[in-house]
Amino acid sequence: MKPQNLWLALEIGNSRLHWGLFTGETLTHTWDTEHISESIIQKLAQCQTLDDVPPEILPGHVRNRQIAPEKTPHPPIFLASVVPDQTAIWQNHPHVRVITLEQIPLLNMYPTLGIDRALALWGAGKKFGFPILVIDAGTALTFTGADANESLLGGAILPGLALQFTTLRQKTAQLPDLEIEIIYLPPRFALNTPEAIQSGIIYTLLAGIQDFCVSWWRLFPDAKIVIKGGDRLLLLKYLQFKFPDIAARLIVEANLIFWGMLEIVRFF
Ligand SMILES: Nc1ncnc2c1ncn2[C@@H]1O[C@H](COP(=O)(O)OP(=O)(O)OP(=O)(O)O)[C@@H](O)[C@H]1O
Ligand SMILES: CC(C)(CO)[C@@H](O)C(=O)NCCC(=O)O
Ligand SMILES: [K+]
């Protein structure tokens, strides 16, 4: 990858798409979009230059920053996806190169490990040093750790913050839909339904995160923990109230997967 070359990083998550535009090794823009329809992806396949890319993919607020001279050839798109249906629509696209687990030098991976977890872990380790634990506060909340030998130690998967609220509402008759963007901690022992739900989900999630962090530091006392994902800032705020010592030690970094991709793309 030459320093001046433009390339797009695309991570397909379960809720939405995460995009990064790189110039060589510099990440210059990031944005999120909804999942893209097949017809828009077909339109993209016809594009010769960056200017032709449909606005559903390259929104106005990114384009307006004059990311490249006019008529810049369409950059390659490096794709990592945890949604097989979406991978299927993208993978025959002329500009797309799909990143797979085999390309990530992390040791001890198991075949069904999510590519997002592997890339985020690899990116975090390369940026902040091994051993490293990544907490991904996304649709699913995951913990993924690697030891000093750059070998996967393992991790855990549970429903993410929004998903816990949604499943509770969908699978019960009486529980309401809630706004979760509350920035204060709810009362622990609540006397109304919304706060009882908030208390249950938030306090058990925080206790769980605390327990994983403490267990990690018992294994590797000086090792780093990085948090990413759409709920990272909300969870960090709750942790600052409830477990300030843990919050103070967490590194917050939204772009771990892009850093992981860069480590792979560097050799193209
Ligand atoms: N604009 C938004 N759209 C969707 N989710 C959002 C948004 N802003 C914050 N979130 C929060 O982000 C979480 C989803 O995180 P994120 O976008 O990192 O997941 P994802 O990458 O799509 O999914 P996965 O975890 O499968 O990779 C949800 O729990 C939601 O509360
Ligand atoms: C856990 C998710 C959904 C998190 O995005 C993804 O990494 C995935 O689908 N993983 C496959 C299972 C695993 O990682 O063990
Ligand atoms: K994710």
PDB file of C-alpha atoms and ligand atoms in Angstrom:
ATOM      1  CA  MET A   1       0.000   0.000   0.000  1.00  0.00           C
ATOM      2  CA  LYS A   2       1.735   3.198  -1.183  1.00  0.00           C
ATOM      3  CA  PRO A   3       1.493   6.237   1.131  1.00  0.00           C
ATOM      4  CA  GLN A   4      -0.687   8.261  -1.246  1.00  0.00           C
ATOM      5  CA  ASN A   5      -3.107   5.452  -2.159  1.00  0.00           C
ATOM      6  CA  LEU A   6      -6.746   5.870  -1.145  1.00  0.00           C
ATOM      7  CA  TRP A   7      -8.602   2.809   0.138  1.00  0.00           C
ATOM      8  CA  LEU A   8     -11.885   2.182   1.900  1.00  0.00           C
ATOM      9  CA  ALA A   9     -12.281  -0.039   4.958  1.00  0.00           C
ATOM     10  CA  LEU A  10     -15.764  -1.488   5.411  1.00  0.00           C
ATOM     11  CA  GLU A  11     -16.840  -3.367   8.507  1.00  0.00           C
ATOM     12  CA  ILE A  12     -20.294  -4.944   8.296  1.00  0.00           C
ATOM     13  CA  GLY A  13     -21.731  -5.323  11.791  1.00  0.00           C
ATOM     14  CA  ASN A  14     -25.085  -6.719  12.816  1.00  0.00           C
ATOM     15  CA  SER A  15     -26.737  -3.287  13.213  1.00  0.00           C
ATOM     16  CA  ARG A  16     -25.038  -1.156  10.590  1.00  0.00           C
ATOM     17  CA  LEU A  17     -21.995  -0.594   8.385  1.00  0.00           C
ATOM     18  CA  HIS A  18     -18.849   1.157   9.572  1.00  0.00           C
ATOM     19  CA  TRP A  19     -16.701   2.902   6.940  1.00  0.00           C
ATOM     20  CA  GLY A  20     -13.172   4.268   7.039  1.00  0.00           C
ATOM     21  CA  LEU A  21     -11.335   6.160   4.326  1.00  0.00           C
ATOM     22  CA  PHE A  22      -7.564   5.847   4.403  1.00  0.00           C
ATOM     23  CA  THR A  23      -4.835   7.679   2.545  1.00  0.00           C
ATOM     24  CA  GLY A  24      -2.033   5.108   2.753  1.00  0.00           C
ATOM     25  CA  GLU A  25      -1.734   4.469   6.496  1.00  0.00           C
ATOM     26  CA  THR A  26      -3.672   7.554   7.618  1.00  0.00           C
ATOM     27  CA  LEU A  27      -7.322   7.175   8.545  1.00  0.00           C
ATOM     28  CA  THR A  28      -8.836  10.443   7.339  1.00  0.00           C
ATOM     29  CA  HIS A  29     -12.617   9.926   7.625  1.00  0.00           C
ATOM     30  CA  THR A  30     -14.994   7.538   9.358  1.00  0.00           C
ATOM     31  CA  TRP A  31     -18.779   7.277   9.081  1.00  0.00           C
ATOM     32  CA  ASP A  32     -21.604   4.782   9.564  1.00  0.00           C
ATOM     33  CA  THR A  33     -24.418   3.835   7.194  1.00  0.00           C
ATOM     34  CA  GLU A  34     -27.406   1.534   7.241  1.00  0.00           C
ATOM     35  CA  HIS A  35     -27.036  -1.860   5.549  1.00  0.00           C
ATOM     36  CA  ILE A  36     -26.905  -1.197   1.789  1.00  0.00           C
ATOM     37  CA  SER A  37     -29.431  -2.623  -0.670  1.00  0.00           C
ATOM     38  CA  GLU A  38     -28.332  -4.848  -3.538  1.00  0.00           C
ATOM     39  CA  SER A  39     -29.345  -2.234  -6.127  1.00  0.00           C
ATOM     40  CA  ILE A  40     -27.087   0.430  -4.577  1.00  0.00           C
ATOM     41  CA  ILE A  41     -24.215  -2.058  -4.460  1.00  0.00           C
ATOM     42  CA  GLN A  42     -24.775  -2.782  -8.157  1.00  0.00           C
ATOM     43  CA  LYS A  43     -24.656   0.961  -8.820  1.00  0.00           C
ATOM     44  CA  LEU A  44     -21.353   1.109  -6.957  1.00  0.00           C
ATOM     45  CA  ALA A  45     -19.949  -1.677  -9.122  1.00  0.00           C
ATOM     46  CA  GLN A  46     -20.408   0.585 -12.145  1.00  0.00           C
ATOM     47  CA  CYS A  47     -18.509   3.505 -10.602  1.00  0.00           C
ATOM     48  CA  GLN A  48     -15.242   4.466 -12.265  1.00  0.00           C
ATOM     49  CA  THR A  49     -14.277   7.272  -9.886  1.00  0.00           C
ATOM     50  CA  LEU A  50     -14.849   8.269  -6.267  1.00  0.00           C
ATOM     51  CA  ASP A  51     -17.166  11.065  -7.447  1.00  0.00           C
ATOM     52  CA  ASP A  52     -19.635   8.523  -8.846  1.00  0.00           C
ATOM     53  CA  VAL A  53     -20.072   6.669  -5.553  1.00  0.00           C
ATOM     54  CA  PRO A  54     -23.767   6.800  -4.482  1.00  0.00           C
ATOM     55  CA  PRO A  55     -24.638   9.086  -1.509  1.00  0.00           C
ATOM     56  CA  GLU A  56     -26.053   6.109   0.432  1.00  0.00           C
ATOM     57  CA  ILE A  57     -22.433   4.954   0.696  1.00  0.00           C
ATOM     58  CA  LEU A  58     -20.446   8.194   0.657  1.00  0.00           C
ATOM     59  CA  PRO A  59     -22.652  10.749   2.438  1.00  0.00           C
ATOM     60  CA  GLY A  60     -22.533  14.462   1.615  1.00  0.00           C
ATOM     61  CA  HIS A  61     -20.829  15.437   4.880  1.00  0.00           C
ATOM     62  CA  VAL A  62     -17.849  13.237   4.000  1.00  0.00           C
ATOM     63  CA  ARG A  63     -17.763  14.101   0.297  1.00  0.00           C
ATOM     64  CA  ASN A  64     -17.943  17.843   1.024  1.00  0.00           C
ATOM     65  CA  ARG A  65     -14.612  17.690   2.797  1.00  0.00           C
ATOM     66  CA  GLN A  66     -12.960  17.300  -0.614  1.00  0.00           C
ATOM     67  CA  ILE A  67     -11.491  13.954   0.192  1.00  0.00           C
ATOM     68  CA  ALA A  68      -9.771  13.587  -3.189  1.00  0.00           C
ATOM     69  CA  PRO A  69      -9.260  15.463  -6.454  1.00  0.00           C
ATOM     70  CA  GLU A  70     -12.009  15.083  -9.037  1.00  0.00           C
ATOM     71  CA  LYS A  71     -11.898  11.909 -11.144  1.00  0.00           C
ATOM     72  CA  THR A  72      -9.877   9.980  -8.578  1.00  0.00           C
ATOM     73  CA  PRO A  73     -10.221   6.306  -9.589  1.00  0.00           C
ATOM     74  CA  HIS A  74     -12.520   4.229  -7.413  1.00  0.00           C
ATOM     75  CA  PRO A  75     -10.454   3.053  -4.423  1.00  0.00           C
ATOM     76  CA  PRO A  76     -10.350  -0.610  -3.379  1.00  0.00           C
ATOM     77  CA  ILE A  77     -12.742  -1.583  -0.579  1.00  0.00           C
ATOM     78  CA  PHE A  78     -11.366  -3.965   2.050  1.00  0.00           C
ATOM     79  CA  LEU A  79     -14.307  -5.692   3.688  1.00  0.00           C
ATOM     80  CA  ALA A  80     -14.730  -7.543   6.975  1.00  0.00           C
ATOM     81  CA  SER A  81     -18.211  -8.806   7.709  1.00  0.00           C
ATOM     82  CA  VAL A  82     -19.979 -10.786  10.423  1.00  0.00           C
ATOM     83  CA  VAL A  83     -23.208 -10.882   8.388  1.00  0.00           C
ATOM     84  CA  PRO A  84     -22.942 -13.677   5.764  1.00  0.00           C
ATOM     85  CA  ASP A  85     -25.939 -12.422   3.713  1.00  0.00           C
ATOM     86  CA  GLN A  86     -24.251  -9.038   3.373  1.00  0.00           C
ATOM     87  CA  THR A  87     -20.856 -10.602   2.558  1.00  0.00           C
ATOM     88  CA  ALA A  88     -22.563 -12.528  -0.237  1.00  0.00           C
ATOM     89  CA  ILE A  89     -23.873  -9.361  -1.901  1.00  0.00           C
ATOM     90  CA  TRP A  90     -20.534  -7.568  -1.680  1.00  0.00           C
ATOM     91  CA  GLN A  91     -17.997 -10.221  -2.495  1.00  0.00           C
ATOM     92  CA  ASN A  92     -18.305 -10.294  -6.283  1.00  0.00           C
ATOM     93  CA  HIS A  93     -18.044  -6.542  -6.450  1.00  0.00           C
ATOM     94  CA  PRO A  94     -15.080  -5.515  -8.657  1.00  0.00           C
ATOM     95  CA  HIS A  95     -13.530  -3.188  -6.055  1.00  0.00           C
ATOM     96  CA  VAL A  96     -14.056  -5.395  -2.999  1.00  0.00           C
ATOM     97  CA  ARG A  97     -11.505  -7.619  -1.263  1.00  0.00           C
ATOM     98  CA  VAL A  98     -12.861  -9.700   1.587  1.00  0.00           C
ATOM     99  CA  ILE A  99     -10.630 -10.092   4.646  1.00  0.00           C
ATOM    100  CA  THR A 100     -10.767 -13.548   6.242  1.00  0.00           C
ATOM    101  CA  LEU A 101      -9.431 -15.077   9.464  1.00  0.00           C
ATOM    102  CA  GLU A 102      -6.572 -16.801   7.595  1.00  0.00           C
ATOM    103  CA  GLN A 103      -5.066 -13.396   6.851  1.00  0.00           C
ATOM    104  CA  ILE A 104      -4.810 -12.422  10.530  1.00  0.00           C
ATOM    105  CA  PRO A 105      -1.543 -13.598  12.155  1.00  0.00           C
ATOM    106  CA  LEU A 106      -3.165 -14.042  15.609  1.00  0.00           C
ATOM    107  CA  LEU A 107      -2.359 -17.521  17.002  1.00  0.00           C
ATOM    108  CA  ASN A 108      -4.848 -20.033  18.426  1.00  0.00           C
ATOM    109  CA  MET A 109      -7.940 -18.720  16.599  1.00  0.00           C
ATOM    110  CA  TYR A 110     -10.919 -21.088  16.291  1.00  0.00           C
ATOM    111  CA  PRO A 111     -12.683 -21.385  12.911  1.00  0.00           C
ATOM    112  CA  THR A 112     -15.959 -19.664  13.868  1.00  0.00           C
ATOM    113  CA  LEU A 113     -14.339 -16.691  15.637  1.00  0.00           C
ATOM    114  CA  GLY A 114     -15.958 -13.436  14.426  1.00  0.00           C
ATOM    115  CA  ILE A 115     -13.714 -11.526  12.025  1.00  0.00           C
ATOM    116  CA  ASP A 116     -14.633  -8.300  13.861  1.00  0.00           C
ATOM    117  CA  ARG A 117     -13.305  -9.715  17.122  1.00  0.00           C
ATOM    118  CA  ALA A 118     -10.118 -11.001  15.495  1.00  0.00           C
ATOM    119  CA  LEU A 119      -9.413  -7.715  13.688  1.00  0.00           C
ATOM    120  CA  ALA A 120     -10.215  -5.525  16.693  1.00  0.00           C
ATOM    121  CA  LEU A 121      -7.951  -7.655  18.887  1.00  0.00           C
ATOM    122  CA  TRP A 122      -5.146  -7.622  16.337  1.00  0.00           C
ATOM    123  CA  GLY A 123      -5.502  -3.862  15.816  1.00  0.00           C
ATOM    124  CA  ALA A 124      -5.543  -3.213  19.566  1.00  0.00           C
ATOM    125  CA  GLY A 125      -2.532  -5.430  20.209  1.00  0.00           C
ATOM    126  CA  LYS A 126      -0.498  -3.818  17.438  1.00  0.00           C
ATOM    127  CA  LYS A 127      -1.422  -0.302  18.585  1.00  0.00           C
ATOM    128  CA  PHE A 128      -1.295  -0.662  22.376  1.00  0.00           C
ATOM    129  CA  GLY A 129       0.767  -3.837  22.904  1.00  0.00           C
ATOM    130  CA  PHE A 130       0.056  -7.444  23.931  1.00  0.00           C
ATOM    131  CA  PRO A 131      -1.391  -8.833  26.221  1.00  0.00           C
ATOM    132  CA  ILE A 132      -4.607  -7.004  25.421  1.00  0.00           C
ATOM    133  CA  LEU A 133      -8.315  -7.375  26.176  1.00  0.00           C
ATOM    134  CA  VAL A 134     -10.925  -5.824  23.865  1.00  0.00           C
ATOM    135  CA  ILE A 135     -14.447  -5.069  25.031  1.00  0.00           C
ATOM    136  CA  ASP A 136     -16.774  -4.511  22.067  1.00  0.00           C
ATOM    137  CA  ALA A 137     -19.954  -2.753  23.210  1.00  0.00           C
ATOM    138  CA  GLY A 138     -21.884  -3.382  19.987  1.00  0.00           C
ATOM    139  CA  THR A 139     -25.081  -5.232  19.097  1.00  0.00           C
ATOM    140  CA  ALA A 140     -23.475  -8.106  20.949  1.00  0.00           C
ATOM    141  CA  LEU A 141     -21.120  -7.258  23.786  1.00  0.00           C
ATOM    142  CA  THR A 142     -17.918  -9.254  23.538  1.00  0.00           C
ATOM    143  CA  PHE A 143     -14.718  -9.687  25.507  1.00  0.00           C
ATOM    144  CA  THR A 144     -11.726 -10.941  23.505  1.00  0.00           C
ATOM    145  CA  GLY A 145      -8.232 -11.353  24.930  1.00  0.00           C
ATOM    146  CA  ALA A 146      -4.781 -12.225  23.636  1.00  0.00           C
ATOM    147  CA  ASP A 147      -1.627 -13.008  25.616  1.00  0.00           C
ATOM    148  CA  ALA A 148       1.934 -11.738  25.230  1.00  0.00           C
ATOM    149  CA  ASN A 149       2.607 -14.326  22.475  1.00  0.00           C
ATOM    150  CA  GLU A 150      -0.078 -12.707  20.277  1.00  0.00           C
ATOM    151  CA  SER A 151      -2.159 -15.807  20.861  1.00  0.00           C
ATOM    152  CA  LEU A 152      -5.921 -15.746  21.369  1.00  0.00           C
ATOM    153  CA  LEU A 153      -6.712 -16.515  25.001  1.00  0.00           C
ATOM    154  CA  GLY A 154     -10.474 -16.502  24.382  1.00  0.00           C
ATOM    155  CA  GLY A 155     -13.421 -14.444  25.439  1.00  0.00           C
ATOM    156  CA  ALA A 156     -17.152 -14.185  25.954  1.00  0.00           C
ATOM    157  CA  ILE A 157     -20.291 -13.084  24.092  1.00  0.00           C
ATOM    158  CA  LEU A 158     -23.508 -11.662  25.535  1.00  0.00           C
ATOM    159  CA  PRO A 159     -26.392  -9.501  24.304  1.00  0.00           C
ATOM    160  CA  GLY A 160     -25.351  -5.843  24.051  1.00  0.00           C
ATOM    161  CA  LEU A 161     -27.021  -2.993  25.910  1.00  0.00           C
ATOM    162  CA  ALA A 162     -29.703  -2.137  23.326  1.00  0.00           C
ATOM    163  CA  LEU A 163     -30.358  -5.803  22.579  1.00  0.00           C
ATOM    164  CA  GLN A 164     -31.058  -6.532  26.251  1.00  0.00           C
ATOM    165  CA  PHE A 165     -33.747  -3.836  26.304  1.00  0.00           C
ATOM    166  CA  THR A 166     -35.190  -5.045  22.981  1.00  0.00           C
ATOM    167  CA  THR A 167     -35.362  -8.752  23.858  1.00  0.00           C
ATOM    168  CA  LEU A 168     -36.982  -7.995  27.196  1.00  0.00           C
ATOM    169  CA  ARG A 169     -39.666  -5.950  25.449  1.00  0.00           C
ATOM    170  CA  GLN A 170     -40.189  -8.458  22.624  1.00  0.00           C
ATOM    171  CA  LYS A 171     -40.416 -11.567  24.779  1.00  0.00           C
ATOM    172  CA  THR A 172     -42.680 -10.230  27.535  1.00  0.00           C
ATOM    173  CA  ALA A 173     -46.283  -9.028  27.414  1.00  0.00           C
ATOM    174  CA  GLN A 174     -46.078  -6.075  29.785  1.00  0.00           C
ATOM    175  CA  LEU A 175     -42.659  -4.525  29.502  1.00  0.00           C
ATOM    176  CA  PRO A 176     -42.356  -1.249  27.565  1.00  0.00           C
ATOM    177  CA  ASP A 177     -39.816   0.000  25.041  1.00  0.00           C
ATOM    178  CA  LEU A 178     -37.320   2.355  26.661  1.00  0.00           C
ATOM    179  CA  GLU A 179     -34.948   5.088  25.699  1.00  0.00           C
ATOM    180  CA  ILE A 180     -31.580   3.894  26.917  1.00  0.00           C
ATOM    181  CA  GLU A 181     -29.711   7.165  26.502  1.00  0.00           C
ATOM    182  CA  ILE A 182     -30.050   7.939  30.215  1.00  0.00           C
ATOM    183  CA  ILE A 183     -26.836   9.406  31.499  1.00  0.00           C
ATOM    184  CA  TYR A 184     -27.421   8.951  35.228  1.00  0.00           C
ATOM    185  CA  LEU A 185     -27.460   5.623  37.036  1.00  0.00           C
ATOM    186  CA  PRO A 186     -30.992   4.437  37.860  1.00  0.00           C
ATOM    187  CA  PRO A 187     -31.975   3.692  41.490  1.00  0.00           C
ATOM    188  CA  ARG A 188     -30.808   0.191  42.394  1.00  0.00           C
ATOM    189  CA  PHE A 189     -34.139  -0.861  43.942  1.00  0.00           C
ATOM    190  CA  ALA A 190     -36.675   0.755  41.654  1.00  0.00           C
ATOM    191  CA  LEU A 191     -40.368   1.374  42.326  1.00  0.00           C
ATOM    192  CA  ASN A 192     -41.501   1.725  38.719  1.00  0.00           C
ATOM    193  CA  THR A 193     -41.197  -0.476  35.640  1.00  0.00           C
ATOM    194  CA  PRO A 194     -38.859   1.595  33.429  1.00  0.00           C
ATOM    195  CA  GLU A 195     -36.347   2.149  36.220  1.00  0.00           C
ATOM    196  CA  ALA A 196     -36.591  -1.498  37.309  1.00  0.00           C
ATOM    197  CA  ILE A 197     -35.604  -2.572  33.780  1.00  0.00           C
ATOM    198  CA  GLN A 198     -32.827  -0.007  33.632  1.00  0.00           C
ATOM    199  CA  SER A 199     -31.533  -1.069  37.036  1.00  0.00           C
ATOM    200  CA  GLY A 200     -31.567  -4.758  36.121  1.00  0.00           C
ATOM    201  CA  ILE A 201     -29.788  -4.369  32.812  1.00  0.00           C
ATOM    202  CA  ILE A 202     -27.322  -1.642  33.685  1.00  0.00           C
ATOM    203  CA  TYR A 203     -26.160  -2.875  37.103  1.00  0.00           C
ATOM    204  CA  THR A 204     -25.712  -6.477  35.957  1.00  0.00           C
ATOM    205  CA  LEU A 205     -23.896  -5.332  32.813  1.00  0.00           C
ATOM    206  CA  LEU A 206     -21.565  -3.115  34.853  1.00  0.00           C
ATOM    207  CA  ALA A 207     -20.951  -5.882  37.391  1.00  0.00           C
ATOM    208  CA  GLY A 208     -20.180  -8.243  34.518  1.00  0.00           C
ATOM    209  CA  ILE A 209     -17.751  -5.833  32.896  1.00  0.00           C
ATOM    210  CA  GLN A 210     -16.089  -5.197  36.256  1.00  0.00           C
ATOM    211  CA  ASP A 211     -15.724  -8.941  36.841  1.00  0.00           C
ATOM    212  CA  PHE A 212     -14.135  -9.546  33.425  1.00  0.00           C
ATOM    213  CA  CYS A 213     -11.727  -6.633  33.895  1.00  0.00           C
ATOM    214  CA  VAL A 214     -10.684  -7.781  37.373  1.00  0.00           C
ATOM    215  CA  SER A 215     -10.194 -11.352  36.088  1.00  0.00           C
ATOM    216  CA  TRP A 216      -8.085 -10.045  33.230  1.00  0.00           C
ATOM    217  CA  TRP A 217      -5.858  -7.990  35.511  1.00  0.00           C
ATOM    218  CA  ARG A 218      -5.463 -10.980  37.819  1.00  0.00           C
ATOM    219  CA  LEU A 219      -3.987 -12.849  34.832  1.00  0.00           C
ATOM    220  CA  PHE A 220      -2.008  -9.909  33.453  1.00  0.00           C
ATOM    221  CA  PRO A 221      -1.693  -7.164  36.094  1.00  0.00           C
ATOM    222  CA  ASP A 222      -0.277  -4.475  33.822  1.00  0.00           C
ATOM    223  CA  ALA A 223      -2.063  -5.378  30.592  1.00  0.00           C
ATOM    224  CA  LYS A 224      -4.351  -2.982  28.782  1.00  0.00           C
ATOM    225  CA  ILE A 225      -8.079  -3.127  28.196  1.00  0.00           C
ATOM    226  CA  VAL A 226      -9.644  -1.273  25.267  1.00  0.00           C
ATOM    227  CA  ILE A 227     -13.341  -0.568  24.756  1.00  0.00           C
ATOM    228  CA  LYS A 228     -15.003  -0.016  21.364  1.00  0.00           C
ATOM    229  CA  GLY A 229     -18.482  -0.216  19.834  1.00  0.00           C
ATOM    230  CA  GLY A 230     -21.579   1.951  19.572  1.00  0.00           C
ATOM    231  CA  ASP A 231     -22.299   1.873  23.326  1.00  0.00           C
ATOM    232  CA  ARG A 232     -18.718   2.491  24.473  1.00  0.00           C
ATOM    233  CA  LEU A 233     -19.244   6.057  25.698  1.00  0.00           C
ATOM    234  CA  LEU A 234     -22.492   5.345  27.498  1.00  0.00           C
ATOM    235  CA  LEU A 235     -20.974   2.332  29.275  1.00  0.00           C
ATOM    236  CA  LEU A 236     -17.855   4.314  30.100  1.00  0.00           C
ATOM    237  CA  LYS A 237     -20.015   7.004  31.709  1.00  0.00           C
ATOM    238  CA  TYR A 238     -21.835   4.405  33.845  1.00  0.00           C
ATOM    239  CA  LEU A 239     -18.510   2.821  34.791  1.00  0.00           C
ATOM    240  CA  GLN A 240     -17.182   6.236  35.833  1.00  0.00           C
ATOM    241  CA  PHE A 241     -20.049   6.474  38.346  1.00  0.00           C
ATOM    242  CA  LYS A 242     -19.974   2.895  39.569  1.00  0.00           C
ATOM    243  CA  PHE A 243     -16.375   1.696  39.115  1.00  0.00           C
ATOM    244  CA  PRO A 244     -14.236   4.838  38.617  1.00  0.00           C
ATOM    245  CA  ASP A 245     -10.926   2.997  39.106  1.00  0.00           C
ATOM    246  CA  ILE A 246     -11.761   0.624  36.266  1.00  0.00           C
ATOM    247  CA  ALA A 247     -13.079   3.399  34.029  1.00  0.00           C
ATOM    248  CA  ALA A 248      -9.841   5.338  34.542  1.00  0.00           C
ATOM    249  CA  ARG A 249      -7.780   2.405  33.251  1.00  0.00           C
ATOM    250  CA  LEU A 250      -9.829   1.723  30.108  1.00  0.00           C
ATOM    251  CA  ILE A 251      -8.633   2.918  26.721  1.00  0.00           C
ATOM    252  CA  VAL A 252     -11.503   4.113  24.522  1.00  0.00           C
ATOM    253  CA  GLU A 253     -10.874   3.589  20.798  1.00  0.00           C
ATOM    254  CA  ALA A 254     -13.655   3.398  18.246  1.00  0.00           C
ATOM    255  CA  ASN A 255     -11.501   2.426  15.264  1.00  0.00           C
ATOM    256  CA  LEU A 256      -9.806  -0.794  16.396  1.00  0.00           C
ATOM    257  CA  ILE A 257     -11.129  -2.800  13.450  1.00  0.00           C
ATOM    258  CA  PHE A 258      -9.754  -0.247  11.001  1.00  0.00           C
ATOM    259  CA  TRP A 259      -6.346  -0.431  12.722  1.00  0.00           C
ATOM    260  CA  GLY A 260      -6.533  -4.217  12.458  1.00  0.00           C
ATOM    261  CA  MET A 261      -7.388  -3.959   8.760  1.00  0.00           C
ATOM    262  CA  LEU A 262      -4.487  -1.574   8.176  1.00  0.00           C
ATOM    263  CA  GLU A 263      -2.095  -4.193   9.600  1.00  0.00           C
ATOM    264  CA  ILE A 264      -3.399  -6.653   6.973  1.00  0.00           C
ATOM    265  CA  VAL A 265      -3.723  -4.229   4.055  1.00  0.00           C
ATOM    266  CA  ARG A 266      -0.176  -2.942   4.613  1.00  0.00           C
ATOM    267  CA  PHE A 267       1.120  -6.124   2.906  1.00  0.00           C
ATOM    268  CA  PHE A 268      -0.999  -5.752  -0.249  1.00  0.00           C
TER     269      PHE A 268
HETATM  270  N1  LIG B   1     -26.893   5.565  15.241  1.00  0.00           N
HETATM  271  C1  LIG B   1     -26.878   4.367  15.826  1.00  0.00           C
HETATM  272  N2  LIG B   1     -27.389   3.297  15.186  1.00  0.00           N
HETATM  273  C2  LIG B   1     -27.370   2.073  15.736  1.00  0.00           C
HETATM  274  N3  LIG B   1     -26.855   1.834  16.959  1.00  0.00           N
HETATM  275  C3  LIG B   1     -26.322   2.861  17.652  1.00  0.00           C
HETATM  276  C4  LIG B   1     -26.293   4.168  17.109  1.00  0.00           C
HETATM  277  N4  LIG B   1     -25.676   4.975  18.014  1.00  0.00           N
HETATM  278  C5  LIG B   1     -25.352   4.204  19.068  1.00  0.00           C
HETATM  279  N5  LIG B   1     -25.744   2.937  18.858  1.00  0.00           N
HETATM  280  C6  LIG B   1     -25.550   1.829  19.817  1.00  0.00           C
HETATM  281  O1  LIG B   1     -24.577   1.018  19.260  1.00  0.00           O
HETATM  282  C7  LIG B   1     -24.864  -0.354  19.503  1.00  0.00           C
HETATM  283  C8  LIG B   1     -24.466  -1.100  18.251  1.00  0.00           C
HETATM  284  O2  LIG B   1     -23.079  -0.948  18.207  1.00  0.00           O
HETATM  285  P1  LIG B   1     -22.254  -1.016  16.875  1.00  0.00           P
HETATM  286  O3  LIG B   1     -22.765  -0.032  15.903  1.00  0.00           O
HETATM  287  O4  LIG B   1     -20.831  -0.964  17.292  1.00  0.00           O
HETATM  288  O5  LIG B   1     -22.674  -2.495  16.482  1.00  0.00           O
HETATM  289  P2  LIG B   1     -22.449  -3.209  15.107  1.00  0.00           P
HETATM  290  O6  LIG B   1     -21.004  -3.068  14.774  1.00  0.00           O
HETATM  291  O7  LIG B   1     -23.430  -2.798  14.094  1.00  0.00           O
HETATM  292  O8  LIG B   1     -22.822  -4.656  15.522  1.00  0.00           O
HETATM  293  P3  LIG B   1     -21.855  -5.814  15.913  1.00  0.00           P
HETATM  294  O9  LIG B   1     -21.652  -5.702  17.376  1.00  0.00           O
HETATM  295  O10 LIG B   1     -22.569  -7.022  15.466  1.00  0.00           O
HETATM  296  O11 LIG B   1     -20.603  -5.627  15.126  1.00  0.00           O
HETATM  297  C9  LIG B   1     -26.338  -0.460  19.851  1.00  0.00           C
HETATM  298  O12 LIG B   1     -26.414  -1.173  21.060  1.00  0.00           O
HETATM  299  C10 LIG B   1     -26.801   0.978  20.037  1.00  0.00           C
HETATM  300  O13 LIG B   1     -27.240   1.212  21.347  1.00  0.00           O
HETATM  301  C1  LIG B   2     -20.201 -12.056  18.377  1.00  0.00           C
HETATM  302  C2  LIG B   2     -20.398 -11.182  17.157  1.00  0.00           C
HETATM  303  C3  LIG B   2     -21.856 -11.162  16.752  1.00  0.00           C
HETATM  304  C4  LIG B   2     -19.973  -9.767  17.556  1.00  0.00           C
HETATM  305  O1  LIG B   2     -20.115  -8.892  16.500  1.00  0.00           O
HETATM  306  C5  LIG B   2     -19.482 -11.658  15.990  1.00  0.00           C
HETATM  307  O2  LIG B   2     -18.157 -11.561  16.342  1.00  0.00           O
HETATM  308  C6  LIG B   2     -19.771 -13.077  15.595  1.00  0.00           C
HETATM  309  O3  LIG B   2     -20.733 -13.342  14.922  1.00  0.00           O
HETATM  310  N1  LIG B   2     -18.899 -14.017  16.061  1.00  0.00           N
HETATM  311  C7  LIG B   2     -18.967 -15.424  15.778  1.00  0.00           C
HETATM  312  C8  LIG B   2     -18.844 -16.248  17.015  1.00  0.00           C
HETATM  313  C9  LIG B   2     -17.559 -16.092  17.791  1.00  0.00           C
HETATM  314  O4  LIG B   2     -16.882 -15.074  17.696  1.00  0.00           O
HETATM  315  O5  LIG B   2     -17.205 -17.031  18.544  1.00  0.00           O
HETATM  316  K     K B   3     -18.891  -4.970  16.422  1.00  0.00           K
END
